[in-house]
Amino acid sequence: MKRKMILSFAIMAFLFVGLALSGCGSSKKSHKYSDVWSSDAEKHWHACEDKNCTKKTDVAEHTPSDWIVDVEATYGAKGHSHIECTVCGYVLDNKDFDELPAKDVTITYDGSPLSKTYDGTALEFNISDVTVSNGATPTLEWYKVEGETKTKIDNAPIDAGTYSLLIKTSADAEWKEGTLSIDALISKKVGNVNVTKDLNKVYDGQAVVLSNSDIEGNSDDPNYTITWYASSTVDPNYILTEAPKNAGVYTAMVEMTETTNYSGASTTVKFEISKRTLNYAPVFQYGDPTFNITMRHQISNSYSAIDGNSKSTNIVDGDYVLILIKFNDANVGSELINFEIDEAYSSSDNRTDYLNYVLDTEVKPAIVPKKLSNLELTTVYDGTAGRTEFVLTESDGIVNGENVKVNITGSKKWNGLSELKLTLSDGTGDEVISFVEAGDYTNYQLVEKNGCVGKITIAPKALTNLKLQTYNNNTAGRTNFALSTADGIIEGDKVLVNITGTNSQDWWEGEVFDLVLSNADSYPKETISLVENDYSSNYILVETDELVGTIEILPSVTISNVTFKASEGSSFTKGTLTIWEFKITDKMGLEAGDSATIVITVHTGSGKIELSDNNTSFTNKKYIIGSGCYIDLDN
């Protein structure tokens, strides 16, 4: 348009100069008008083309057109329009107009709600669920929402909380900025807490221990609070200031503190501290001087059992417990009247340890027989095999004044100066000992140690106050003098003594000699001693008032002028000797009331053999052999 206006002005100027130069000398001359319109701001015309002619024709005011768009407006660039004369094209007015307004952008989200429970992973968002109306690629911005405050965070959230997701597109010439805000929520995970340790236990004097390692909680940063209750439920009236240690039923409440990602949680555990069983069942041996039928025993860590071994009581160190034990009497098998924890005495000085214990009533105190072992009994030889109703004494372990007897039996005859082992059952060379079931025997027990109950020593029987008699045989003393039952000899025993004097005094009828064990150096003392044989160990000669006894010399009876016929006697052979026995009769000189046998020892042969002291002896020492006596081996 501007170029057109310049061109028009140039043409008009050319024509004007031409007219001027030509002079148009006469008005009658015709003008040559331009076909091109000349114009100014108000009018337009056809100018004369003659030289130096300024003549105008068709002068008229402009006729304005409507606004004519020169340049259409676009997004980001303005448009341009003008008004011109519809006749001559002269531009009457022009103006710019605004660029096109940016269009709105619509963002929509068609996905699932942005919410979940905390799981330790970032909140997921799928961009494919977003539609942008202009097809632009949106950007995402996450914000942490706390009340009215929003704080931008770098990445999709992981921790529990309230969030906002801002989806937006950038503005340009054509499009406005697009935004969409979506609320997001990560809920706290429900807290869970569990006690893995079994809190039940038997009282041990120590408080219950519950540490973090004994608790399982699903929190990312668990913090636990433990509250103890002296009851089977959570009862605020029974809160304890510390973990319990005494016997009873309790409750532990464990609370897990709420954290960023977990809600708080709690659990309760009911448990029991059971009473501790005291292993205390003392056994009292009958006759124990410390025993009373009513006793209170303070329990220590151990006590000495009846077998001498130490036994644990199971009590906790430092605890104070007294046990009451009461029997009906002090005998074996006595009824146990009381066996219990003595609460009254155990609670002295405000001690309550006893509340934590019970007694094991399966094993109870008892009074047991006094054990008799290692007995060292003594008795005096009496010719028997064993002894019935042997009385035990205090030295054997019997309580003073009690009546306890035993039977000691065996298959061997007891000999003096011997020791016999006592056993409870038959054994080679042993004696069997058992109680006589009478008296106080039930309070005692025979016990073998090292294979025997003990031993019994057989003491020789004492021979004293002897009143011996012999017969005048015109000798000084007597060797192999046979003692009899009247002298204290057991029937069947053959005990011989030698009686000798130092004064060579012959024994004569009517004399009495004192018998001593030694130093018989003056009349009328004679020395007496046992002749060693199978029986001599069973006896011992004992002086009483410095004498063993006396021996009186009685008159003897001489058997003379008698011939003993072989056919009237009895005999047996011993080697080259024949031993004959004949009874003495009154016809031979036997005194009334007596009995006597003569023993004759001769060599085997024939004929008559004269008898003397060398080949004869009498069973009755009253009799001696005289002259004129023979044995006739042929008759």
XYZ file of C-alpha atoms in Angstrom:
635
model
C 0.000 0.000 0.000
C 2.787 2.309 0.875
C 4.480 1.652 -2.424
C 1.281 2.501 -4.305
C 1.065 5.859 -2.543
C 4.669 6.734 -3.448
C 4.059 5.809 -7.080
C 0.952 7.998 -7.279
C 2.818 10.998 -5.862
C 5.610 10.521 -8.401
C 3.221 10.518 -11.347
C 1.441 13.570 -10.074
C 4.722 15.443 -9.688
C 5.799 14.554 -13.177
C 2.569 15.815 -14.686
C 2.760 19.032 -12.672
C 6.260 19.794 -13.872
C 5.290 19.027 -17.474
C 2.387 21.425 -17.392
C 4.515 24.094 -15.911
C 7.156 23.683 -18.516
C 4.606 23.572 -21.377
C 3.010 26.687 -20.129
C -0.496 25.562 -21.225
C -0.357 29.043 -22.925
C -4.079 29.178 -23.667
C -7.153 28.179 -21.769
C -8.680 27.074 -24.860
C -6.197 24.406 -25.332
C -7.495 20.986 -24.193
C -5.883 19.281 -21.234
C -4.630 15.813 -21.060
C -5.626 14.346 -17.724
C -3.966 11.399 -16.153
C -5.898 8.224 -15.725
C -4.218 7.832 -12.352
C -5.756 9.377 -9.383
C -3.932 11.973 -7.457
C -4.893 12.419 -3.852
C -4.127 14.020 -0.584
C -5.446 13.440 2.855
C -8.819 14.865 2.065
C -9.529 14.539 -1.684
C -8.528 12.835 -4.869
C -8.464 14.001 -8.540
C -7.125 13.478 -11.996
C -4.276 15.873 -12.645
C -3.433 17.478 -16.016
C -0.521 15.833 -17.664
C 0.434 18.907 -19.664
C 3.702 20.596 -18.890
C 3.469 23.230 -16.290
C -0.309 22.723 -16.052
C -1.837 22.397 -12.621
C -5.288 21.810 -13.806
C -7.285 19.135 -11.878
C -10.382 17.378 -12.810
C -12.710 14.957 -11.022
C -11.780 16.429 -7.690
C -13.757 14.762 -4.943
C -13.527 13.758 -1.291
C -12.362 10.362 -0.531
C -14.787 7.516 -0.099
C -13.503 5.399 2.865
C -13.552 1.665 2.694
C -14.011 -0.817 5.521
C -10.929 -1.995 7.386
C -8.825 -4.039 5.125
C -6.581 -6.723 6.800
C -3.071 -6.473 5.562
C -1.478 -9.120 7.842
C -3.501 -11.667 9.743
C -2.686 -11.874 13.484
C -1.053 -15.152 14.614
C -0.141 -16.745 18.044
C 2.681 -14.598 19.213
C 2.547 -11.978 16.350
C 0.208 -8.962 15.900
C -1.967 -8.420 12.775
C -2.216 -5.145 10.584
C -5.202 -3.451 8.741
C -6.014 -0.157 7.002
C -8.874 2.007 5.512
C -8.426 3.377 1.984
C -10.453 5.445 -0.456
C -12.519 3.121 -2.511
C -12.008 5.404 -5.512
C -8.410 6.331 -5.526
C -6.979 3.873 -3.068
C -5.557 6.561 -0.854
C -4.847 5.101 2.612
C -6.917 6.972 5.016
C -5.995 5.081 8.228
C -4.121 1.935 9.440
C -3.597 0.047 12.654
C -2.066 -3.117 14.297
C -4.260 -5.588 16.165
C -3.393 -8.108 18.935
C -1.996 -11.542 18.317
C -4.270 -14.545 18.827
C -4.909 -15.425 22.512
C -3.202 -18.636 23.808
C -5.518 -21.574 24.107
C -6.333 -23.437 27.385
C -4.765 -26.849 27.982
C -6.821 -29.600 29.631
C -5.014 -32.314 31.615
C -6.967 -35.354 32.794
C -5.929 -38.378 34.928
C -7.745 -41.657 34.470
C -5.646 -43.857 36.759
C -6.300 -45.313 40.224
C -6.305 -43.074 43.288
C -2.816 -42.313 44.501
C -3.013 -44.054 47.872
C -1.508 -47.090 49.562
C -0.235 -48.385 52.899
C 3.436 -47.894 53.635
C 5.519 -50.723 52.255
C 8.959 -49.174 51.993
C 8.693 -48.496 48.257
C 7.963 -45.269 46.388
C 4.403 -44.409 45.478
C 3.860 -45.505 41.897
C 2.398 -43.201 39.210
C 1.780 -44.241 35.610
C 2.205 -41.332 33.196
C 0.234 -43.251 30.623
C -2.877 -42.592 32.693
C -2.498 -38.825 31.965
C -4.107 -37.169 28.896
C -2.993 -33.686 27.791
C -5.344 -31.924 25.395
C -2.606 -30.456 23.195
C -0.510 -33.614 23.261
C 2.318 -31.974 25.160
C 4.538 -34.037 27.463
C 3.810 -33.055 31.049
C 6.256 -32.747 33.915
C 5.638 -34.062 37.462
C 6.250 -32.291 40.777
C 5.732 -33.969 44.177
C 4.891 -32.014 47.304
C 4.705 -33.016 50.969
C 1.524 -31.569 52.467
C 1.529 -30.600 56.124
C -1.514 -28.581 56.995
C -1.517 -25.505 54.800
C 2.133 -25.914 53.895
C 3.370 -27.701 50.833
C 7.036 -28.577 50.504
C 8.464 -29.754 47.231
C 10.301 -33.080 47.345
C 12.690 -34.505 44.798
C 11.141 -37.879 44.112
C 7.998 -39.885 44.491
C 7.316 -40.315 48.213
C 8.142 -43.472 50.195
C 7.261 -42.570 53.791
C 3.732 -42.444 55.111
C 2.063 -39.030 54.833
C -0.164 -36.700 52.770
C 1.194 -35.601 49.413
C 0.207 -33.697 46.260
C 1.263 -34.481 42.710
C 1.338 -31.492 40.331
C 1.128 -32.430 36.636
C 1.849 -29.498 34.313
C 2.763 -28.465 30.795
C 4.761 -25.384 29.790
C 3.054 -22.377 28.089
C 3.963 -21.174 24.557
C 2.514 -18.682 22.054
C -0.357 -20.947 21.203
C -1.039 -22.713 24.487
C -1.393 -21.679 28.053
C 0.335 -23.529 30.898
C -1.608 -26.634 31.829
C -1.800 -27.948 35.432
C -3.515 -30.758 37.354
C -3.072 -31.384 41.089
C -3.793 -34.872 42.436
C -3.954 -35.679 46.123
C -1.828 -38.648 47.281
C -1.805 -40.544 50.550
C 0.552 -43.168 52.015
C -1.118 -44.524 55.142
C 0.893 -45.766 58.104
C 1.250 -49.479 58.283
C -0.566 -51.000 61.216
C 1.983 -51.665 63.922
C 2.346 -55.152 65.302
C 4.319 -56.270 68.356
C 4.860 -59.727 69.766
C 6.865 -61.121 72.696
C 8.889 -64.126 71.568
C 10.322 -65.051 74.964
C 8.546 -67.367 77.379
C 8.429 -65.320 80.565
C 7.187 -68.204 82.692
C 9.865 -69.468 85.032
C 10.526 -70.923 88.443
C 11.519 -68.448 91.139
C 15.289 -67.978 91.085
C 15.717 -64.762 93.036
C 16.274 -62.778 89.847
C 13.894 -60.319 88.189
C 12.276 -61.289 84.903
C 14.343 -60.012 81.973
C 12.617 -58.795 78.813
C 14.911 -57.066 76.329
C 14.409 -55.719 72.806
C 15.845 -58.931 71.398
C 12.922 -60.789 72.993
C 10.353 -58.632 71.201
C 9.326 -58.687 67.551
C 7.849 -55.490 66.132
C 7.266 -54.522 62.496
C 8.321 -50.925 62.981
C 11.239 -49.527 60.976
C 12.646 -47.970 64.126
C 11.085 -49.853 67.032
C 11.005 -48.304 70.460
C 9.347 -50.284 73.220
C 7.912 -49.394 76.597
C 7.289 -52.208 79.093
C 4.847 -51.899 81.971
C 4.627 -54.633 84.622
C 1.453 -55.497 86.517
C 1.130 -57.688 89.601
C -2.083 -59.194 88.272
C -3.351 -61.466 85.542
C -4.686 -58.500 83.583
C -3.722 -54.904 82.872
C -4.870 -53.270 86.057
C -3.592 -49.771 86.853
C -4.045 -50.519 90.537
C -1.277 -53.100 90.382
C 1.456 -51.388 88.396
C 4.961 -52.384 89.446
C 7.898 -50.016 89.424
C 10.257 -52.741 88.244
C 10.260 -56.192 86.715
C 8.945 -58.833 89.145
C 11.113 -61.509 90.728
C 8.901 -63.095 93.393
C 6.511 -65.964 92.806
C 3.109 -64.946 91.466
C 0.995 -64.287 88.387
C 1.913 -61.184 86.398
C 1.163 -59.329 83.186
C 3.656 -57.534 80.981
C 2.305 -54.896 78.581
C 4.666 -54.049 75.739
C 3.899 -50.873 73.808
C 5.576 -50.026 70.516
C 5.842 -46.260 69.923
C 4.231 -44.824 66.770
C 6.758 -43.861 64.089
C 6.668 -42.072 60.750
C 5.557 -45.148 58.873
C 3.952 -47.350 61.531
C 1.104 -46.879 63.917
C 1.699 -47.671 67.555
C 0.888 -51.166 68.854
C 0.741 -53.041 72.129
C 0.478 -56.574 73.398
C 0.056 -58.153 76.812
C 1.612 -61.342 78.096
C 0.348 -63.159 81.133
C 3.003 -65.244 82.874
C 3.755 -66.909 86.151
C 6.795 -67.138 88.364
C 6.223 -70.517 89.976
C 7.234 -71.252 93.511
C 10.565 -73.001 93.827
C 10.499 -76.515 95.234
C 12.672 -77.057 98.285
C 14.429 -80.408 98.196
C 14.645 -80.848 101.913
C 13.682 -84.111 103.520
C 16.144 -84.790 106.327
C 16.349 -88.300 107.636
C 17.054 -88.580 111.324
C 18.867 -91.573 112.693
C 17.340 -92.950 115.812
C 19.298 -91.955 118.865
C 20.715 -88.782 117.279
C 21.347 -86.536 120.298
C 20.399 -83.427 118.284
C 16.978 -84.812 117.407
C 13.786 -83.447 118.919
C 10.285 -84.467 117.968
C 9.575 -80.768 117.222
C 12.234 -78.889 115.256
C 12.579 -75.756 113.154
C 15.319 -75.918 110.554
C 16.682 -72.892 108.725
C 17.317 -73.992 105.166
C 20.783 -73.474 103.789
C 22.183 -74.369 100.373
C 22.738 -77.992 101.307
C 22.373 -80.427 104.125
C 24.104 -83.620 105.123
C 22.125 -86.718 104.276
C 22.044 -89.848 106.399
C 24.620 -91.432 104.086
C 27.002 -88.579 104.786
C 26.721 -87.054 101.326
C 25.800 -83.419 100.857
C 22.462 -82.749 99.171
C 21.316 -79.510 97.594
C 18.180 -77.929 99.034
C 17.508 -75.856 95.903
C 17.174 -72.662 97.938
C 18.364 -69.384 96.435
C 21.447 -67.945 98.092
C 20.567 -65.465 100.786
C 16.906 -66.447 101.177
C 15.574 -67.123 104.655
C 13.157 -70.021 105.111
C 12.365 -72.074 108.200
C 10.840 -75.548 108.059
C 8.704 -76.941 110.892
C 9.140 -80.683 111.442
C 7.187 -82.491 114.131
C 6.944 -86.216 114.875
C 4.595 -88.033 117.193
C 7.535 -89.546 119.072
C 11.217 -90.324 118.602
C 10.894 -93.943 117.481
C 11.474 -95.368 114.034
C 8.270 -95.208 111.997
C 6.822 -92.406 114.117
C 3.993 -90.468 112.491
C 5.048 -87.192 110.872
C 2.582 -84.645 112.249
C 3.966 -81.460 110.674
C 6.198 -80.896 107.684
C 5.685 -77.380 106.398
C 7.203 -73.972 105.831
C 6.921 -72.124 109.118
C 5.478 -68.847 107.916
C 5.390 -67.215 111.331
C 9.089 -67.704 112.011
C 10.153 -67.270 108.369
C 8.581 -63.805 108.254
C 10.661 -62.424 111.107
C 12.398 -59.146 110.287
C 9.749 -58.677 107.583
C 11.322 -61.358 105.412
C 8.978 -62.774 102.780
C 11.337 -65.154 101.023
C 9.250 -68.093 102.203
C 6.408 -67.028 99.880
C 8.548 -68.135 96.944
C 8.851 -71.767 98.013
C 6.934 -74.987 98.372
C 8.086 -78.248 99.881
C 8.488 -81.404 97.883
C 6.042 -83.547 99.823
C 6.817 -86.657 97.788
C 9.854 -87.181 99.998
C 9.303 -86.516 103.667
C 11.457 -86.498 106.782
C 11.637 -89.782 108.611
C 13.261 -91.415 111.588
C 15.321 -94.352 110.437
C 16.892 -97.112 112.455
C 20.267 -96.473 113.938
C 22.789 -98.364 111.871
C 24.885 -100.851 113.760
C 28.063 -101.806 111.996
C 31.692 -102.414 112.796
C 30.487 -104.175 115.916
C 33.241 -105.490 118.136
C 31.449 -107.971 120.355
C 33.065 -110.198 122.929
C 31.837 -113.292 124.672
C 33.272 -116.086 126.726
C 33.772 -119.542 125.373
C 30.869 -121.775 126.336
C 31.339 -124.690 123.958
C 28.451 -123.762 121.677
C 28.252 -122.945 117.961
C 26.798 -119.446 118.076
C 24.803 -117.673 120.731
C 21.110 -116.886 120.993
C 19.800 -113.713 122.632
C 23.180 -112.072 122.836
C 22.600 -108.747 124.597
C 23.976 -105.630 122.876
C 25.076 -102.777 125.076
C 25.692 -99.046 124.905
C 29.244 -99.692 123.731
C 27.750 -101.443 120.700
C 25.706 -98.339 119.845
C 22.570 -99.127 121.796
C 20.844 -96.188 123.487
C 21.321 -96.426 127.210
C 18.588 -98.435 128.884
C 17.220 -100.086 125.761
C 16.836 -103.816 125.382
C 18.285 -105.122 122.131
C 19.346 -108.713 121.609
C 20.791 -110.578 118.659
C 21.144 -114.147 117.626
C 24.578 -115.186 116.387
C 24.498 -118.528 114.666
C 26.958 -120.622 112.716
C 27.988 -124.128 111.887
C 31.280 -124.067 113.783
C 31.866 -124.470 117.435
C 33.296 -121.344 118.953
C 36.836 -121.648 120.254
C 38.527 -119.348 122.649
C 40.981 -116.715 121.470
C 39.292 -116.559 118.062
C 37.573 -113.806 116.041
C 34.582 -114.537 113.901
C 33.206 -112.285 111.186
C 29.537 -111.392 111.551
C 27.431 -111.221 108.398
C 23.748 -110.887 107.558
C 23.612 -114.107 105.575
C 25.381 -117.418 105.411
C 28.940 -117.407 104.228
C 31.915 -119.671 104.468
C 33.569 -119.226 107.825
C 31.107 -116.476 108.798
C 28.610 -116.187 111.600
C 25.119 -114.895 110.873
C 23.829 -112.117 113.107
C 20.164 -111.133 113.359
C 17.919 -109.329 115.794
C 15.859 -111.111 118.354
C 12.437 -109.690 117.505
C 11.654 -108.342 120.897
C 12.386 -105.279 122.933
C 13.604 -102.148 121.134
C 15.163 -103.808 118.094
C 12.945 -101.928 115.565
C 14.938 -98.754 116.215
C 18.131 -100.376 114.945
C 19.473 -101.859 111.755
C 22.361 -104.208 111.249
C 24.462 -103.008 108.329
C 27.367 -104.663 106.595
C 30.472 -102.638 105.877
C 33.331 -104.164 103.948
C 31.416 -107.420 103.814
C 30.505 -107.774 107.454
C 28.553 -106.254 110.326
C 31.532 -106.631 112.605
C 33.212 -109.357 114.546
C 32.857 -111.288 117.754
C 35.879 -112.229 119.791
C 35.653 -115.450 121.787
C 37.454 -114.986 125.096
C 38.734 -118.063 126.903
C 36.625 -119.212 129.793
C 38.242 -118.229 133.087
C 39.078 -121.039 135.437
C 39.503 -119.873 139.038
C 38.659 -120.890 142.562
C 39.338 -124.435 141.463
C 38.693 -127.072 144.102
C 40.649 -129.952 142.687
C 41.062 -133.358 144.253
C 43.466 -136.109 143.460
C 44.610 -139.223 145.122
C 47.715 -140.184 146.959
C 49.962 -141.682 144.381
C 53.136 -140.872 146.151
C 54.134 -138.262 143.508
C 55.130 -134.629 143.781
C 52.631 -132.854 141.466
C 50.739 -134.283 138.545
C 51.190 -133.877 134.816
C 48.234 -134.084 132.414
C 45.799 -133.701 135.279
C 42.353 -133.826 133.683
C 39.856 -131.114 134.699
C 36.164 -131.920 134.750
C 32.822 -130.127 134.403
C 32.959 -129.625 138.159
C 36.000 -127.458 137.539
C 34.160 -125.355 134.920
C 35.108 -127.407 131.884
C 32.499 -127.647 129.107
C 31.236 -131.159 128.750
C 33.141 -133.004 126.071
C 36.236 -130.866 126.338
C 39.437 -132.472 127.400
C 41.421 -129.992 129.407
C 44.601 -130.962 131.105
C 46.791 -129.116 133.543
C 50.232 -129.635 134.915
C 50.634 -129.118 138.664
C 54.216 -128.937 139.767
C 56.060 -127.933 142.899
C 59.583 -126.789 143.479
C 60.087 -128.375 146.864
C 60.004 -132.001 145.654
C 57.402 -132.595 148.301
C 55.495 -135.816 147.712
C 51.723 -135.634 147.829
C 50.311 -137.533 150.706
C 46.843 -138.242 151.770
C 45.223 -135.337 153.608
C 47.416 -132.565 152.200
C 46.002 -129.413 150.527
C 48.147 -127.335 148.169
C 47.569 -123.761 146.920
C 47.605 -123.445 143.146
C 49.276 -120.367 141.655
C 50.387 -119.353 138.200
C 54.037 -118.742 139.031
C 56.583 -118.366 141.786
C 55.452 -121.428 143.675
C 58.620 -121.348 145.674
C 57.406 -122.297 149.107
C 55.226 -124.939 150.641
C 52.245 -125.428 150.238
C 52.189 -123.597 146.866
C 52.102 -125.488 143.591
C 52.269 -124.069 140.063
C 49.355 -124.859 137.749
C 49.440 -124.450 133.957
C 47.359 -125.603 131.042
C 48.617 -128.393 128.863
C 48.450 -127.232 125.263
C 46.031 -129.272 123.189
C 42.954 -128.706 120.992
C 40.997 -127.396 123.967
C 43.504 -125.410 125.946
C 42.877 -122.172 123.995
C 39.286 -122.192 125.185
C 40.286 -121.673 128.781
C 42.482 -119.479 130.892
C 43.658 -119.918 134.430
C 42.963 -116.851 136.509
C 44.083 -116.052 140.019
C 41.541 -114.810 142.505
C 43.001 -113.460 145.715
C 46.377 -114.604 144.374
C 45.220 -118.202 143.951
C 43.845 -120.185 141.055
C 42.474 -122.605 143.588
C 43.545 -125.591 145.655
C 44.170 -129.271 145.197
C 43.404 -131.736 147.933
C 45.217 -135.133 148.172
C 42.710 -137.909 148.784
C 43.526 -141.511 149.737
C 43.875 -143.826 146.675
C 42.658 -147.409 146.160
C 45.178 -150.003 144.956
C 44.067 -152.765 142.633
C 46.272 -155.792 143.303
C 46.454 -159.479 142.427
C 44.018 -159.325 139.538
C 44.419 -161.077 136.202
C 42.445 -159.498 133.340
C 41.322 -162.009 130.722
C 41.421 -160.876 127.133
C 38.074 -162.504 126.500
C 36.394 -160.247 129.072
C 37.680 -156.892 127.742
C 37.535 -154.843 124.583
C 40.455 -153.779 122.456
C 41.601 -151.964 119.342
C 44.913 -151.986 117.583
C 47.044 -148.918 117.070
C 50.137 -149.736 115.070
C 52.037 -152.481 116.872
C 50.141 -151.827 120.098
C 46.879 -153.177 121.348
C 44.872 -151.095 123.767
C 42.588 -152.973 126.125
C 39.852 -151.700 128.403
C 38.402 -153.526 131.408
C 35.846 -152.408 133.906
C 36.882 -152.602 137.547
C 34.392 -154.522 139.624
C 33.762 -154.681 143.312
C 35.402 -158.091 143.331
C 38.592 -156.380 142.152
C 38.398 -153.769 144.888
C 35.976 -151.131 143.456
C 34.522 -149.094 146.254
C 30.805 -148.654 146.538
C 29.416 -145.861 144.337
C 32.493 -145.649 142.168
C 33.041 -146.614 138.567
C 36.435 -147.133 137.023
C 38.006 -148.514 133.918
C 41.564 -149.688 133.505
C 43.298 -149.041 130.201
C 46.121 -151.431 129.334
C 48.546 -150.819 126.495
C 50.660 -153.825 125.393
C 52.446 -155.031 122.314
C 50.465 -157.503 120.273
C 51.425 -161.021 121.371
C 50.366 -163.842 123.688
C 50.677 -165.042 127.214
C 50.552 -163.139 130.448
C 51.959 -159.651 130.770
C 52.563 -158.021 134.150
C 50.899 -154.661 134.688
C 52.504 -151.570 136.135
C 52.221 -147.777 136.062
C 54.012 -147.851 132.725
C 51.387 -149.777 130.818
C 48.171 -148.945 132.704
C 45.976 -146.027 133.602
C 42.594 -145.605 135.255
C 39.763 -143.406 134.210
C 39.125 -142.784 137.864
C 42.286 -141.356 139.328
C 41.280 -142.678 142.701
C 42.593 -146.031 141.609
C 46.151 -147.116 141.045
C 47.754 -150.399 139.956
C 49.373 -152.560 142.542
C 51.424 -155.758 142.505
C 50.321 -159.113 141.202
C 48.252 -157.797 138.312
C 48.425 -159.329 134.786
C 46.666 -159.398 131.450
C 46.188 -162.841 129.968
C 46.186 -162.506 126.192
C 45.411 -166.179 125.663
C 42.198 -166.340 127.693
